XYZ file of N, CA and C in Angstrom:
660
model
N 4.840 8.741 75.478
C 5.600 9.628 74.621
C 5.996 10.880 75.382
N 7.023 11.575 74.877
C 7.390 12.856 75.450
C 6.251 13.838 75.273
N 6.085 14.820 76.171
C 4.999 15.791 76.034
C 4.987 16.472 74.677
N 6.175 16.855 74.164
C 6.212 17.539 72.875
C 5.756 16.625 71.743
N 6.160 15.345 71.807
C 5.748 14.399 70.780
C 4.239 14.173 70.836
N 3.697 14.072 72.042
C 2.259 13.895 72.194
C 1.505 15.120 71.687
N 2.053 16.304 71.949
C 1.414 17.534 71.493
C 1.440 17.623 69.971
N 2.570 17.199 69.363
C 2.668 17.219 67.914
C 1.673 16.257 67.289
N 1.543 15.072 67.871
C 0.588 14.096 67.355
C -0.834 14.643 67.451
N -1.163 15.277 68.580
C -2.493 15.863 68.743
C -2.733 16.968 67.723
N -1.690 17.752 67.441
C -1.826 18.831 66.470
C -2.058 18.284 65.075
N -1.316 17.232 64.716
C -1.457 16.647 63.394
C -2.834 16.037 63.188
N -3.310 15.334 64.192
C -4.600 14.658 64.074
C -5.770 15.608 64.255
N -5.563 16.684 65.031
C -6.625 17.650 65.243
C -7.616 17.202 66.285
N -8.314 18.157 66.837
C -9.335 17.861 67.843
C -10.741 17.964 67.273
N -10.843 18.316 65.991
C -12.159 18.491 65.385
C -12.487 17.271 64.536
N -13.620 17.369 63.843
C -14.062 16.266 63.000
C -13.426 16.320 61.619
N -12.554 17.298 61.374
C -11.898 17.418 60.082
C -11.059 16.181 59.790
N -10.938 15.857 58.501
C -10.163 14.683 58.114
C -8.708 14.857 58.515
N -8.080 13.842 59.075
C -6.666 13.947 59.452
C -5.802 14.127 58.212
N -4.673 14.801 58.328
C -3.835 15.090 57.156
C -3.008 13.896 56.726
N -2.628 13.893 55.472
C -1.605 12.970 55.013
C -0.258 13.491 55.513
N 0.630 12.575 55.917
C 1.923 12.965 56.478
C 3.034 12.267 55.701
N 3.944 13.046 55.141
C 5.145 12.511 54.511
C 6.336 13.066 55.273
N 7.112 12.173 55.876
C 8.244 12.582 56.705
C 9.520 11.988 56.127
N 10.479 12.853 55.805
C 11.760 12.406 55.279
C 12.836 12.600 56.336
N 13.522 11.525 56.679
C 14.633 11.568 57.619
C 15.912 11.273 56.843
N 16.872 12.195 56.904
C 18.075 12.091 56.081
C 19.296 11.876 56.966
N 20.038 10.810 56.700
C 21.281 10.555 57.430
C 22.331 11.612 57.112
N 23.008 12.080 58.147
C 24.223 12.879 57.978
C 24.022 14.144 57.154
N 22.857 14.747 57.228
C 22.614 16.006 56.526
C 23.013 17.159 57.443
N 24.064 17.874 57.084
C 24.534 18.974 57.902
C 23.686 20.221 57.744
N 23.814 21.134 58.681
C 23.022 22.366 58.671
C 23.235 23.182 57.412
N 24.434 23.098 56.839
C 24.740 23.914 55.665
C 24.862 23.077 54.396
N 24.222 21.920 54.387
C 24.180 21.086 53.184
C 22.910 21.303 52.376
N 22.216 22.405 52.628
C 20.983 22.717 51.904
C 21.081 24.129 51.330
N 20.449 24.334 50.181
C 20.578 25.593 49.480
C 20.020 26.792 50.206
N 18.994 26.594 51.024
C 18.408 27.751 51.686
C 19.277 28.265 52.837
N 20.356 27.546 53.140
C 21.296 28.022 54.150
C 22.707 28.198 53.603
N 22.936 27.717 52.396
C 24.280 27.761 51.826
C 24.160 27.890 50.306
N 24.620 29.003 49.777
C 24.499 29.261 48.343
C 25.307 28.279 47.504
N 26.283 27.609 48.115
C 27.109 26.652 47.385
C 26.480 25.260 47.313
N 25.394 25.045 48.026
C 24.694 23.754 48.001
C 23.504 23.843 47.047
N 23.231 22.765 46.358
C 22.120 22.728 45.405
C 21.059 21.757 45.898
N 19.929 22.284 46.326
C 18.829 21.446 46.818
C 17.505 22.138 46.524
N 17.132 22.266 45.250
C 15.944 23.047 44.884
C 14.644 22.560 45.498
N 14.466 21.243 45.605
C 13.202 20.729 46.151
C 13.091 20.998 47.648
N 14.199 20.762 48.380
C 14.195 21.059 49.812
C 14.012 22.564 50.033
N 14.652 23.368 49.193
C 14.527 24.822 49.327
C 13.077 25.261 49.141
N 12.395 24.651 48.181
C 10.997 25.012 47.930
C 10.120 24.635 49.117
N 10.380 23.484 49.724
C 9.631 23.103 50.917
C 9.893 24.071 52.071
N 11.147 24.492 52.204
C 11.499 25.421 53.276
C 10.792 26.757 53.097
N 10.755 27.252 51.868
C 10.108 28.544 51.603
C 8.603 28.485 51.859
N 7.990 27.329 51.590
C 6.539 27.228 51.731
C 6.073 26.615 53.029
N 7.011 26.312 53.928
C 6.635 25.644 55.174
C 7.105 26.404 56.396
N 7.277 25.666 57.464
C 7.732 26.228 58.737
C 9.086 25.634 59.085
N 10.048 26.494 59.370
C 11.385 26.059 59.727
C 11.508 25.977 61.244
N 11.847 24.804 61.747
C 12.029 24.607 63.182
C 13.528 24.659 63.465
N 14.035 25.859 63.639
C 15.483 26.073 63.694
C 16.112 25.585 64.988
N 15.322 25.288 66.007
C 15.889 24.856 67.275
C 15.576 23.396 67.588
N 15.236 22.639 66.583
C 15.044 21.206 66.758
C 16.321 20.500 66.323
N 16.900 19.708 67.203
C 18.189 19.090 66.932
C 18.049 17.569 66.828
N 18.833 16.989 65.930
C 18.897 15.544 65.797
C 20.126 15.030 66.531
N 20.088 13.748 66.877
C 21.240 13.157 67.543
C 22.377 13.000 66.539
N 23.608 12.889 67.016
C 24.762 12.857 66.122
C 24.941 11.533 65.394
N 24.240 10.484 65.838
C 24.276 9.207 65.152
C 22.887 8.893 64.610
N 22.833 8.005 63.606
C 21.578 7.800 62.885
C 20.534 7.001 63.663
N 20.911 5.870 64.237
C 19.923 5.015 64.882
C 19.217 5.685 66.061
N 19.941 6.394 66.949
C 19.241 7.068 68.041
C 18.243 8.111 67.546
N 18.565 8.786 66.448
C 17.655 9.797 65.908
C 16.358 9.162 65.446
N 16.445 8.096 64.659
C 15.214 7.468 64.152
C 14.452 6.779 65.288
N 15.163 6.230 66.260
C 14.493 5.612 67.404
C 13.710 6.647 68.199
N 14.320 7.831 68.410
C 13.645 8.884 69.152
C 12.444 9.421 68.386
N 12.600 9.598 67.082
C 11.510 10.121 66.262
C 10.290 9.215 66.326
N 10.488 7.920 66.111
C 9.353 7.013 66.011
C 8.782 6.597 67.355
N 9.561 6.732 68.414
C 9.056 6.363 69.736
C 8.566 7.557 70.539
N 9.043 8.777 70.187
C 8.688 9.963 70.958
C 9.451 10.072 72.259
N 10.546 9.336 72.381
C 11.320 9.335 73.615
C 12.763 9.749 73.340
N 13.468 10.108 74.400
C 14.850 10.523 74.262
C 15.721 9.373 73.770
N 16.734 9.673 72.936
C 17.594 8.607 72.406
C 18.210 7.726 73.483
N 18.491 8.297 74.639
C 19.092 7.535 75.732
C 18.268 6.304 76.101
N 16.950 6.394 75.935
C 16.058 5.326 76.373
C 15.674 4.354 75.253
N 15.969 4.703 74.015
C 15.458 3.877 72.912
C 16.507 3.515 71.870
N 17.741 3.891 72.060
C 18.755 3.657 71.038
C 19.015 2.177 70.824
N 19.011 1.767 69.557
C 19.441 0.410 69.236
C 20.906 0.273 69.635
N 21.251 -0.829 70.271
C 22.625 -0.978 70.746
C 23.563 -1.555 69.690
N 23.073 -1.663 68.443
C 23.909 -2.059 67.299
C 24.716 -3.321 67.591
N 24.064 -4.435 67.913
C 24.789 -5.656 68.281
C 25.630 -6.185 67.130
N 26.687 -6.854 67.489
C 27.640 -7.311 66.480
C 27.219 -8.616 65.816
N 26.380 -9.394 66.470
C 25.986 -10.679 65.912
C 24.517 -10.677 65.523
N 24.172 -11.507 64.573
C 22.826 -11.503 64.012
C 21.767 -11.930 65.021
N 22.146 -12.692 66.053
C 21.169 -13.176 67.025
C 21.161 -12.359 68.311
N 21.880 -11.241 68.345
C 21.884 -10.393 69.535
C 20.603 -9.568 69.613
N 20.216 -9.250 70.823
C 19.013 -8.451 71.030
C 19.337 -6.982 70.747
N 18.469 -6.296 70.052
C 18.658 -4.878 69.791
C 17.383 -4.291 69.228
N 17.163 -3.008 69.441
C 15.983 -2.349 68.907
C 15.215 -1.615 69.978
N 14.226 -0.822 69.562
C 13.382 -0.101 70.494
C 12.594 -1.087 71.348
N 12.526 -0.819 72.640
C 11.812 -1.685 73.581
C 10.417 -2.018 73.038
N 10.104 -3.298 72.991
C 8.832 -3.742 72.421
C 7.626 -3.292 73.234
N 7.844 -2.819 74.454
C 6.728 -2.303 75.255
C 6.341 -0.890 74.846
N 7.132 -0.271 73.979
C 6.871 1.093 73.519
C 6.154 1.054 72.179
N 5.002 1.705 72.093
C 4.292 1.820 70.820
C 4.985 2.874 69.967
N 5.180 2.569 68.698
C 5.816 3.514 67.789
C 4.779 4.403 67.105
N 5.256 5.472 66.475
C 4.372 6.461 65.852
C 3.368 5.837 64.878
N 3.765 4.920 63.984
C 2.761 4.348 63.085
C 1.655 3.607 63.822
N 1.991 2.956 64.920
C 0.966 2.281 65.709
C 0.006 3.288 66.338
N 0.541 4.412 66.811
C -0.299 5.466 67.374
C -1.229 6.054 66.317
N -0.688 6.284 65.139
C -1.481 6.881 64.067
C -2.587 5.932 63.609
N -2.281 4.652 63.536
C -3.301 3.686 63.136
C -4.417 3.616 64.172
N -4.038 3.652 65.457
C -5.042 3.574 66.514
C -5.900 4.835 66.566
N -5.285 5.992 66.286
C -6.000 7.261 66.410
C -6.895 7.562 65.215
N -6.426 7.214 64.002
C -7.188 7.635 62.820
C -7.058 6.670 61.645
N -6.739 5.408 61.900
C -6.675 4.379 60.867
C -5.774 4.789 59.697
N -4.617 5.300 60.004
C -3.660 5.652 58.957
C -3.160 4.407 58.243
N -2.892 4.560 56.930
C -2.145 3.556 56.183
C -0.687 3.961 56.304
N 0.153 3.088 56.837
C 1.504 3.461 57.235
C 2.542 2.756 56.365
N 3.511 3.531 55.888
C 4.511 3.023 54.948
C 5.898 3.465 55.387
N 6.860 2.540 55.372
C 8.264 2.855 55.638
C 9.084 2.481 54.418
N 9.876 3.427 53.935
C 10.704 3.192 52.760
C 12.132 3.627 53.073
N 13.094 2.765 52.736
C 14.493 3.102 52.930
C 15.106 2.370 54.108
N 15.880 3.111 54.893
C 16.655 2.521 55.982
C 15.803 2.290 57.230
N 15.933 1.119 57.834
C 15.219 0.797 59.065
C 16.129 1.041 60.272
N 16.996 0.113 60.612
C 17.991 0.244 61.684
C 17.360 0.581 63.035
N 16.195 -0.016 63.291
C 15.567 0.093 64.602
C 15.409 -1.291 65.219
N 16.263 -2.185 64.829
C 16.191 -3.562 65.288
C 15.978 -4.467 64.090
N 16.992 -5.246 63.735
C 16.904 -6.086 62.549
C 17.202 -7.544 62.855
N 17.375 -7.869 64.136
C 17.796 -9.227 64.498
C 16.661 -10.076 65.050
N 15.501 -9.482 65.249
C 14.351 -10.213 65.772
C 13.119 -9.872 64.934
N 12.279 -10.842 64.665
C 11.065 -10.580 63.894
C 10.192 -9.517 64.563
N 10.155 -9.542 65.890
C 9.283 -8.619 66.609
C 9.678 -7.166 66.398
N 10.918 -6.916 65.986
C 11.391 -5.552 65.777
C 11.312 -5.104 64.326
N 10.828 -5.929 63.431
C 10.780 -5.571 62.025
C 9.615 -4.632 61.740
N 9.693 -3.855 60.657
C 8.679 -2.821 60.388
C 7.238 -3.309 60.426
N 7.000 -4.496 59.849
C 5.641 -5.008 59.819
C 5.067 -5.340 61.180
N 5.944 -5.570 62.152
C 5.505 -5.846 63.516
C 5.449 -4.579 64.367
N 5.971 -3.462 63.847
C 6.000 -2.220 64.610
C 5.046 -1.168 64.060
N 4.044 -1.611 63.306
C 2.978 -0.709 62.915
C 2.941 -0.290 61.464
N 3.881 -0.750 60.645
C 3.884 -0.346 59.239
C 3.149 -1.367 58.377
N 2.213 -0.867 57.578
C 1.460 -1.730 56.668
C 2.303 -2.165 55.483
N 3.233 -1.310 55.088
C 4.065 -1.616 53.923
C 5.484 -1.150 54.202
N 6.443 -1.966 53.801
C 7.857 -1.610 53.981
C 8.644 -2.038 52.764
N 9.524 -1.154 52.306
C 10.449 -1.492 51.233
C 11.779 -0.824 51.542
N 12.813 -1.620 51.752
C 14.096 -1.032 52.066
C 15.022 -2.033 52.717
N 16.016 -1.516 53.446
C 16.998 -2.391 54.082
C 16.910 -2.256 55.591
N 17.404 -3.281 56.283
C 17.148 -3.394 57.718
C 18.314 -2.961 58.594
N 19.529 -3.015 58.073
C 20.694 -2.762 58.906
C 21.151 -1.305 58.797
N 22.405 -1.033 59.188
C 22.851 0.346 59.327
C 23.358 1.016 58.074
N 23.632 0.265 57.022
C 24.132 0.873 55.803
C 24.241 -0.143 54.690
N 24.203 0.346 53.463
C 24.304 -0.524 52.301
C 24.979 0.230 51.166
N 25.479 -0.504 50.193
C 26.027 0.129 49.005
C 24.894 0.760 48.211
N 25.097 2.009 47.801
C 24.021 2.727 47.117
C 23.626 2.075 45.793
N 24.553 1.429 45.144
C 24.280 0.906 43.805
C 23.899 -0.573 43.795
N 24.442 -1.364 44.706
C 24.172 -2.804 44.693
C 23.217 -3.251 45.791
N 23.012 -2.414 46.817
C 22.216 -2.745 47.999
C 22.825 -3.887 48.804
N 24.118 -4.085 48.712
C 24.816 -5.037 49.563
C 25.015 -4.386 50.926
N 24.563 -5.051 51.984
C 24.601 -4.468 53.315
C 25.983 -4.507 53.929
N 26.364 -3.438 54.601
C 27.662 -3.381 55.262
C 27.719 -4.303 56.484
N 26.555 -4.601 57.071
C 26.504 -5.459 58.249
C 25.878 -6.811 57.918
N 25.785 -7.132 56.654
C 25.060 -8.342 56.244
C 25.965 -9.355 55.558
N 27.237 -9.389 55.940
C 28.181 -10.382 55.420
C 28.188 -10.407 53.895
N 28.205 -9.197 53.298
C 28.272 -9.042 51.844
C 27.054 -9.605 51.120
N 25.945 -9.708 51.812
C 24.694 -10.146 51.187
C 23.845 -8.924 50.853
N 22.956 -9.088 49.901
C 22.045 -8.000 49.538
C 21.030 -7.816 50.658
N 20.908 -6.589 51.133
C 19.982 -6.255 52.216
C 18.863 -5.402 51.633
N 17.866 -6.050 51.055
C 16.737 -5.351 50.438
C 15.500 -6.214 50.607
N 14.490 -5.647 51.265
C 13.324 -6.420 51.676
C 12.035 -5.686 51.341
N 10.993 -6.452 51.167
C 9.661 -5.886 50.940
C 8.672 -6.625 51.830
N 7.764 -5.896 52.435
C 6.742 -6.496 53.288
C 5.452 -5.725 53.121
N 4.346 -6.428 53.084
C 3.050 -5.787 52.933
C 2.041 -6.514 53.809
N 1.184 -5.746 54.478
C 0.223 -6.333 55.411
C -0.758 -7.270 54.714
N -0.941 -7.106 53.409
C -1.878 -7.964 52.683
C -1.296 -9.344 52.387
N 0.013 -9.494 52.572
C 0.691 -10.759 52.328
C 1.087 -11.365 53.669
N 0.453 -12.472 54.031
C 0.683 -13.057 55.352
C 2.150 -13.425 55.558
N 2.779 -13.988 54.547
C 4.178 -14.398 54.676
C 5.079 -13.182 54.857
N 4.838 -12.144 54.067
C 5.654 -10.940 54.162
C 5.416 -10.226 55.484
N 4.190 -10.274 55.953
C 3.862 -9.586 57.198
C 4.649 -10.165 58.376
N 5.032 -11.419 58.287
C 5.780 -12.044 59.364
C 7.183 -11.486 59.514
N 7.645 -10.737 58.550
C 8.986 -10.171 58.679
C 9.561 -9.680 57.374
N 8.854 -9.886 56.309
C 9.335 -9.417 55.026
C 9.919 -10.536 54.199
N 10.048 -10.284 52.931
C 10.618 -11.236 52.006
C 11.662 -10.526 51.165
N 12.661 -11.244 50.663
C 13.658 -10.588 49.817
C 13.000 -9.919 48.615
N 13.429 -8.704 48.325
C 12.893 -7.974 47.172
C 13.679 -8.400 45.938
N 13.423 -9.597 45.494
C 14.213 -10.211 44.426
C 14.114 -9.409 43.135
N 15.284 -9.187 42.531
C 15.318 -8.517 41.243
C 15.176 -7.012 41.279
N 15.080 -6.428 42.470
C 14.868 -4.981 42.549
C 16.131 -4.222 42.932
N 17.195 -4.936 43.230
C 18.441 -4.247 43.557
C 19.174 -3.879 42.267
N 20.235 -3.070 42.407
C 21.026 -2.688 41.253
C 20.722 -1.308 40.732
N 19.798 -0.592 41.359
C 19.468 0.786 41.007
C 19.951 1.702 42.120
N 20.472 2.864 41.766
C 20.952 3.800 42.777
C 19.853 4.039 43.808
N 20.204 3.973 45.090
C 19.210 3.896 46.153
C 18.227 5.062 46.164
N 18.698 6.281 45.916
C 17.781 7.420 45.942
C 16.698 7.273 44.877
N 17.080 6.789 43.704
C 16.101 6.577 42.643
C 15.192 5.400 42.971
N 15.768 4.369 43.564
C 14.991 3.170 43.916
C 13.903 3.501 44.933
N 14.285 4.193 46.006
C 13.330 4.479 47.077
C 12.385 5.616 46.712
N 12.856 6.575 45.912
C 11.970 7.646 45.457
C 10.878 7.096 44.546
N 11.241 6.156 43.686
C 10.248 5.551 42.794
C 9.202 4.778 43.578
N 9.638 4.083 44.630
C 8.677 3.346 45.451
C 7.751 4.298 46.198
N 8.302 5.403 46.695
C 7.465 6.391 47.385
C 6.431 6.986 46.432
N 6.856 7.316 45.220
C 5.923 7.874 44.231
C 4.835 6.861 43.880
N 5.220 5.591 43.764
C 4.231 4.553 43.462
C 3.197 4.433 44.572
N 3.673 4.462 45.817
C 2.761 4.355 46.962
C 1.786 5.523 46.974
N 2.286 6.725 46.774
C 1.431 7.912 46.804
C 0.395 7.864 45.681
N 0.821 7.526 44.490
C -0.092 7.509 43.343
C -1.151 6.416 43.483
N -0.802 5.299 44.132
C -1.745 4.190 44.264
C -2.654 4.315 45.481
N -2.342 5.258 46.374
C -3.066 5.332 47.641
C -4.446 5.967 47.470
N -5.423 5.420 48.179
C -6.768 5.988 48.217
C -6.741 7.228 49.117
N -6.940 8.437 48.564
C -6.808 9.650 49.371
C -7.849 9.798 50.471
N -8.885 8.965 50.455
C -9.887 9.062 51.518
C -9.372 8.504 52.840
N -8.292 7.750 52.781
C -7.678 7.215 54.000
C -6.366 7.957 54.257
N -6.130 8.455 55.472
C -4.896 9.197 55.734
C -3.659 8.315 55.560
N -2.614 8.912 55.012
C -1.367 8.212 54.712
C -0.241 8.771 55.575
N 0.533 7.873 56.180
C 1.778 8.252 56.840
C 2.904 7.565 56.094
N 3.722 8.357 55.392
C 4.842 7.840 54.626
C 6.135 8.282 55.283
N 6.882 7.332 55.787
C 8.160 7.579 56.461
C 9.280 7.191 55.508
N 9.997 8.199 54.995
C 11.107 7.960 54.083
C 12.406 8.168 54.844
N 13.209 7.126 54.914
C 14.463 7.202 55.656
C 15.617 7.039 54.670
N 16.218 8.155 54.306
C 17.325 8.139 53.361
C 18.627 7.872 54.102
N 19.559 7.246 53.434
C 20.834 6.960 54.090
C 21.983 7.550 53.293
N 23.092 7.793 53.991
C 24.236 8.439 53.369
C 25.492 7.594 53.436
N 25.488 6.550 54.277
C 26.715 5.776 54.467
C 26.978 4.838 53.303
C-alpha cells in the first residue's frame, strides 16, 4: 500500500489494545466540491453537513476524475495509474484490480477480524469470479457490478439491458462463489434501496465485532 494508506490503516486500527473502531465509508460518484451545503448555500445536504460539522474535513484530498480509478485506488491503497479497471467492452475481457494486490477489506479482516460489507456500485472488475466482491475480502455484498444502472429499474448500462443487481454472503457457499441475482429486489429507487440495506446491516450487526461498511453510491 501507499505510505499514507498504510498510515491511515494503522491509525484506524490503533496500536493499543483498545477495540478497533467501526468504519462506515461512503464513496459518491460525481459529487462536485460545491454540491454540498457546507460549501454552497444553494445545495441541500443536511446529513452530510452535520457530518462535516462534527468531523474532520480533509480539504486537500483529491479524487480521480473518473469513478473506477477512484474506487480502485481507495480499496487498494495505490495510485489509480496502477490499479484502474480498463473497462473492457466484452463480458469475457480481463479487467479489475490486480489479483496480487490485497484490498482494504482483506487487510482489515487480517488485522482485526472485521466483518466487511459492500453496498452499491462495484466496478472493480465484473468479468471474472476472482474479481467479485466476495473474492476480494467482502463478507456481504448487495449491489451492481458494472459501471452504471438505471436508478429505478436497476437495468445495467453495460449489461445488455439486463437487471444488474446481485447479493452475496459468506454464509452462503453458492453466493460466495460470485453472488446470486437479487430476485425481486429491483424496482426501488437506488438510494432508498441501498440505504435500507445499509441500515439493515448496521442494525443486525453484533457490535462486539468491528464493522467495515463500504457504501458506493452512483450518479450515472
